Short mmCIF file of C-alpha atoms in Angstrom, two decimals:
data_model
loop_
_atom_site.label_atom_id
_atom_site.label_comp_id
_atom_site.label_asym_id
_atom_site.label_seq_id
_atom_site.Cartn_x
_atom_site.Cartn_y
_atom_site.Cartn_z
CA MET F 13 -129.78 -20.36 9.37
CA VAL F 14 -126.04 -19.99 8.93
CA MET F 15 -123.91 -23.06 9.61
CA ASN F 16 -120.58 -22.48 11.19
CA ARG F 17 -117.43 -24.27 10.04
CA ARG F 18 -117.41 -26.57 13.05
CA GLY F 19 -120.96 -27.79 12.26
CA LEU F 20 -120.13 -28.32 8.64
CA PHE F 21 -116.96 -30.23 9.55
CA SER F 22 -118.91 -32.50 11.97
CA ILE F 23 -121.50 -33.30 9.29
CA THR F 24 -118.72 -34.12 6.76
CA VAL F 25 -116.92 -36.40 9.22
CA ALA F 26 -120.18 -38.18 10.13
CA ALA F 27 -121.00 -38.74 6.46
CA LEU F 28 -117.52 -40.14 5.75
CA VAL F 29 -117.62 -42.45 8.79
CA THR F 30 -121.08 -43.69 7.79
CA CYS F 31 -120.01 -44.46 4.22
CA ALA F 32 -116.72 -46.08 5.16
CA GLY F 33 -118.40 -49.35 6.00
CA CYS F 34 -120.49 -49.53 2.81
CA ASP F 35 -117.64 -49.98 0.28
CA LEU F 36 -118.44 -46.66 -1.31
CA PHE F 37 -114.76 -45.92 -1.57
CA ALA F 38 -113.62 -49.40 -2.71
CA PRO F 39 -111.97 -48.90 -6.09
CA GLY F 40 -112.52 -51.52 -8.76
CA VAL F 41 -115.46 -53.16 -6.97
CA HIS F 42 -118.99 -53.14 -8.36
CA TYR F 43 -122.05 -54.88 -7.05
CA GLY F 44 -125.08 -56.21 -8.92
CA ASP F 45 -124.09 -56.61 -12.52
CA ASP F 46 -125.99 -59.00 -14.71
CA LEU F 47 -123.70 -61.54 -16.35
CA ASN F 48 -123.50 -62.80 -19.90
CA PHE F 49 -121.79 -66.12 -20.66
CA ALA F 50 -120.70 -68.35 -23.44
CA ILE F 51 -119.39 -71.93 -23.70
CA ARG F 52 -116.94 -72.12 -26.58
CA GLU F 53 -114.35 -74.45 -27.97
CA GLY F 54 -110.91 -72.95 -28.60
CA SER F 55 -107.91 -71.56 -26.73
CA PHE F 56 -109.48 -69.17 -24.22
CA VAL F 57 -107.59 -69.85 -21.01
CA ASN F 58 -103.87 -69.14 -20.60
CA PRO F 59 -101.65 -70.96 -21.25
CA PRO F 60 -103.59 -72.75 -23.93
CA PRO F 61 -102.69 -76.40 -24.55
CA PRO F 62 -102.25 -77.65 -28.18
CA PRO F 63 -105.74 -79.25 -28.47
CA PRO F 64 -108.76 -76.91 -28.20
CA GLN F 65 -110.50 -76.61 -24.82
CA ILE F 66 -114.14 -76.22 -23.99
CA ALA F 67 -114.25 -73.07 -21.84
CA LEU F 68 -116.82 -71.10 -19.93
CA ILE F 69 -116.49 -67.35 -20.40
CA VAL F 70 -118.54 -65.13 -18.04
CA GLU F 71 -118.66 -61.37 -18.56
CA THR F 72 -120.20 -58.48 -16.66
CA THR F 73 -122.64 -56.22 -18.47
CA LYS F 74 -120.80 -53.26 -17.08
CA VAL F 75 -117.86 -51.96 -19.11
CA TYR F 76 -114.59 -51.17 -17.27
CA PRO F 77 -111.75 -48.81 -18.21
CA CYS F 78 -109.30 -51.72 -18.88
CA LEU F 79 -109.93 -54.78 -20.96
CA ASN F 80 -108.40 -57.07 -18.29
CA TYR F 81 -110.58 -56.51 -15.22
CA SER F 82 -111.43 -59.83 -13.59
CA LEU F 83 -114.68 -61.16 -12.07
CA GLU F 84 -114.34 -63.32 -9.00
CA GLY F 85 -115.62 -66.86 -9.59
CA GLU F 86 -115.02 -70.48 -8.75
CA LEU F 87 -115.89 -73.65 -10.67
CA HIS F 88 -116.96 -76.85 -8.91
CA VAL F 89 -117.54 -80.03 -10.89
CA ALA F 90 -119.34 -83.16 -9.66
CA ASP F 91 -120.23 -85.73 -12.27
CA HIS F 92 -122.49 -83.90 -14.78
CA LEU F 93 -123.06 -80.81 -12.60
CA LEU F 94 -121.04 -77.69 -13.34
CA ARG F 95 -121.48 -75.19 -10.51
CA VAL F 96 -120.08 -71.72 -10.81
CA LEU F 97 -119.95 -69.65 -7.69
CA VAL F 98 -119.67 -65.95 -8.64
CA THR F 99 -119.37 -63.01 -6.40
CA GLU F 100 -120.16 -59.42 -7.26
CA ASN F 101 -116.48 -58.49 -6.82
CA VAL F 102 -114.56 -57.17 -9.79
CA HIS F 103 -110.84 -56.58 -9.55
CA ALA F 104 -108.72 -54.10 -11.45
CA PRO F 105 -105.61 -55.49 -13.19
CA GLU F 106 -102.65 -55.82 -10.84
CA GLU F 107 -100.04 -54.70 -13.30
CA ILE F 108 -100.73 -53.55 -16.87
CA CYS F 109 -104.01 -52.07 -17.90
CA LEU F 110 -104.88 -53.22 -21.41
CA THR F 111 -105.83 -49.95 -23.12
CA ALA F 112 -109.30 -50.81 -24.27
CA ILE F 113 -112.57 -50.76 -22.46
CA GLY F 114 -114.44 -54.01 -21.83
CA PRO F 115 -116.35 -56.17 -19.38
CA ALA F 116 -114.77 -57.91 -16.41
CA GLN F 117 -114.36 -61.65 -17.13
CA TYR F 118 -114.14 -64.99 -15.42
CA ARG F 119 -112.88 -67.93 -17.55
CA ALA F 120 -112.58 -71.61 -16.75
CA VAL F 121 -111.80 -74.76 -18.72
CA LEU F 122 -114.72 -77.17 -18.39
CA PRO F 123 -113.76 -80.84 -17.94
CA VAL F 124 -116.53 -82.09 -20.26
CA THR F 125 -116.96 -84.47 -23.16
CA VAL F 126 -119.97 -85.31 -25.38
CA GLY F 127 -123.06 -85.51 -23.14
CA ARG F 128 -125.64 -83.52 -21.21
CA TYR F 129 -124.73 -81.35 -18.20
CA THR F 130 -126.42 -79.11 -15.67
CA LEU F 131 -124.86 -75.65 -15.34
CA GLU F 132 -125.57 -73.67 -12.20
CA PHE F 133 -124.58 -70.10 -11.47
CA VAL F 134 -124.81 -69.23 -7.74
CA ARG F 135 -124.56 -65.70 -6.40
CA ASN F 136 -125.97 -64.28 -3.13
CA GLY F 137 -128.24 -67.26 -2.55
CA VAL F 138 -129.77 -67.08 -6.02
CA THR F 139 -129.25 -69.96 -8.47
CA ASP F 140 -129.60 -69.76 -12.24
CA LEU F 141 -129.94 -73.12 -13.98
CA TYR F 142 -129.17 -74.28 -17.54
CA ALA F 143 -129.02 -77.55 -19.41
CA VAL F 144 -125.89 -77.81 -21.58
CA THR F 145 -125.70 -80.41 -24.27
CA ILE F 146 -122.34 -81.05 -25.95
CA SER F 147 -122.31 -82.99 -29.23
CA ASP F 148 -119.49 -83.54 -31.74
CA SER F 149 -120.70 -80.49 -33.74
CA ALA F 150 -122.22 -78.00 -31.29
CA ILE F 151 -122.70 -76.80 -27.71
CA LEU F 152 -126.37 -76.17 -26.91
CA ILE F 153 -127.46 -74.06 -23.90
CA THR F 154 -131.10 -74.34 -22.71
CA PRO F 155 -132.25 -71.91 -19.94
CA LEU F 156 -134.19 -73.60 -17.18
CA ARG F 157 -134.26 -70.73 -14.62
CA SER F 158 -132.35 -67.47 -14.90
CA SER F 159 -132.40 -64.11 -13.17
CA PHE F 160 -128.92 -62.63 -13.29
CA THR F 161 -127.21 -64.63 -16.11
CA HIS F 162 -127.88 -64.70 -19.86
CA PRO F 163 -126.20 -66.82 -22.47
CA SER F 164 -124.82 -64.70 -25.37
CA ALA F 165 -126.22 -67.36 -27.74
CA GLY F 166 -128.23 -70.57 -27.47
CA GLN F 167 -125.74 -72.62 -29.54
CA PHE F 168 -122.04 -72.49 -30.20
CA PRO F 169 -120.28 -74.48 -32.95
CA ARG F 170 -117.50 -76.91 -32.22
CA GLY F 171 -114.44 -77.73 -34.29
CA SER F 172 -114.38 -74.41 -36.14
#
């Protein structure tokens, strides 16, 4: 069967209209990446203050064409609960693309001191749960329940 131009045009338009609502053409947005994270002491959030900060650094497993893609996230702190709401949205840099490939990142300073904390990552109704113990010499991360997040290490040194 030979398809005429009008039929081919109609099928193409129908396919484009169908895909327009599914974010197929949304540049810089990716859905469903697993996330790696670390909790480190140092100067990781701009502008860094003179004393070191304890910061949460969350990265996608997907690599992007610029080093400064950002992952949408939001930190909520209540007593010893650190809740990180992350979306699956990744944003391209607004101005300058740092010319190296790398993961999209979300960074936040954690208002913590020595003690034990619960760290929750929440995305699309799924919650990953970790126990975080901060001592004078180390930051220890113990997985309690995880599906889409993974610590890059179980322990990070402090004061180095």
